[in-house]
Amino acid sequence: MSKEKMPVTAAIRVLRAAGAAYTEHPYDYEEKGGTAVSARELGVDEHSVVKTLVMEDDLKKPLIVLMHGDREVSTKELARAIGARNVAPCSPEGAHRHSGYTVGGISPFGTRHPMSIYMEGTILDLPKIYINGGRRGFLVGISPSDLVKILSPTAVRVAI
């Protein structure tokens, strides 16, 4: 992607409006490649690539979980942390309906509907993270502190 063709997504509009310092990182998206592909394409540690997961609790209330690319979410621990009976991933259709983004391009910035956001606490230990910019094959690099200023996520310890 050349500089002139960089996407201006809802996520980018939110970052610009917040005055956040961020870098744009397009890469060749691979279906089902996940964070391993984006980390490889950008030449960064997969631990610093943060995935945006849309889930819902037992009352079908949607929520976002931000997790290290090389870790999974313990839905049992997450449910316990947020006071729900259980938590499960949304279907791709549900994730699109709640976020306005396509799976593989879901960003926590500029979602269609406001949702509670939970973030693995150790993300704050990283100097820079790479998170989806609102389109498949497009990450933004941002400091965790800027992410916290913009999204006000609740820190949790639910990684496995």
Short mmCIF file of C-alpha atoms in Angstrom, two decimals, residues 41-120:
data_model
loop_
_atom_site.label_atom_id
_atom_site.label_comp_id
_atom_site.label_asym_id
_atom_site.label_seq_id
_atom_site.Cartn_x
_atom_site.Cartn_y
_atom_site.Cartn_z
CA GLU A 41 5.10 -9.08 8.08
CA LEU A 42 5.95 -6.13 10.34
CA GLY A 43 9.05 -7.79 11.80
CA VAL A 44 7.87 -7.37 15.40
CA ASP A 45 7.36 -9.73 18.35
CA GLU A 46 3.88 -11.31 18.27
CA HIS A 47 3.55 -10.46 21.99
CA SER A 48 3.40 -6.74 21.03
CA VAL A 49 0.66 -7.31 18.44
CA VAL A 50 -2.64 -6.87 20.28
CA LYS A 51 -5.75 -8.60 19.02
CA THR A 52 -9.21 -7.09 19.42
CA LEU A 53 -11.76 -9.75 20.33
CA VAL A 54 -15.52 -9.11 20.44
CA MET A 55 -17.23 -11.30 23.02
CA GLU A 56 -20.53 -11.34 24.84
CA ASP A 57 -21.56 -12.20 28.36
CA ASP A 58 -24.40 -14.46 29.50
CA LEU A 59 -26.85 -11.57 28.98
CA LYS A 60 -25.66 -11.23 25.34
CA LYS A 61 -24.08 -7.86 26.19
CA PRO A 62 -21.10 -7.32 23.84
CA LEU A 63 -17.65 -6.43 25.12
CA ILE A 64 -14.15 -6.07 23.71
CA VAL A 65 -11.09 -7.88 25.01
CA LEU A 66 -7.59 -6.70 24.04
CA MET A 67 -5.08 -9.55 24.26
CA HIS A 68 -1.45 -10.21 23.34
CA GLY A 69 -1.25 -11.92 19.96
CA ASP A 70 0.62 -14.90 21.38
CA ARG A 71 -1.91 -15.52 24.18
CA GLU A 72 -5.50 -16.70 24.45
CA VAL A 73 -8.31 -15.44 26.68
CA SER A 74 -9.53 -17.61 29.55
CA THR A 75 -13.25 -16.94 29.18
CA LYS A 76 -13.78 -18.51 32.62
CA GLU A 77 -11.36 -16.03 34.24
CA LEU A 78 -12.81 -13.15 32.22
CA ALA A 79 -16.36 -13.99 33.34
CA ARG A 80 -15.15 -14.13 36.94
CA ALA A 81 -13.33 -10.79 36.55
CA ILE A 82 -16.36 -8.96 35.14
CA GLY A 83 -18.99 -10.63 37.32
CA ALA A 84 -20.72 -12.57 34.56
CA ARG A 85 -21.81 -16.21 34.61
CA ASN A 86 -19.98 -16.84 31.36
CA VAL A 87 -18.37 -15.12 28.38
CA ALA A 88 -18.07 -16.42 24.83
CA PRO A 89 -16.73 -15.08 21.52
CA CYS A 90 -19.32 -13.43 19.28
CA SER A 91 -20.08 -14.94 15.90
CA PRO A 92 -18.42 -13.11 12.99
CA GLU A 93 -21.83 -11.59 12.18
CA GLY A 94 -22.36 -10.48 15.78
CA ALA A 95 -18.86 -9.00 15.95
CA HIS A 96 -19.55 -7.04 12.75
CA ARG A 97 -22.96 -5.89 13.99
CA HIS A 98 -21.54 -4.58 17.28
CA SER A 99 -18.24 -3.15 16.03
CA GLY A 100 -18.99 -2.11 12.45
CA TYR A 101 -15.80 -3.89 11.38
CA THR A 102 -15.16 -7.14 9.52
CA VAL A 103 -13.47 -9.98 11.44
CA GLY A 104 -9.74 -9.67 10.78
CA GLY A 105 -10.11 -5.89 10.70
CA ILE A 106 -11.75 -5.17 14.06
CA SER A 107 -10.31 -2.18 15.88
CA PRO A 108 -11.25 -1.08 19.40
CA PHE A 109 -11.24 2.53 18.12
CA GLY A 110 -14.33 3.89 16.39
CA THR A 111 -16.70 1.00 16.98
CA ARG A 112 -20.27 1.29 15.75
CA HIS A 113 -21.66 0.84 19.28
CA PRO A 114 -19.93 1.68 22.56
CA MET A 115 -18.82 -1.45 24.43
CA SER A 116 -16.99 -2.15 27.66
CA ILE A 117 -13.32 -2.74 26.92
CA TYR A 118 -11.11 -5.09 28.91
CA MET A 119 -7.36 -5.25 28.37
CA GLU A 120 -4.83 -7.82 29.53
#
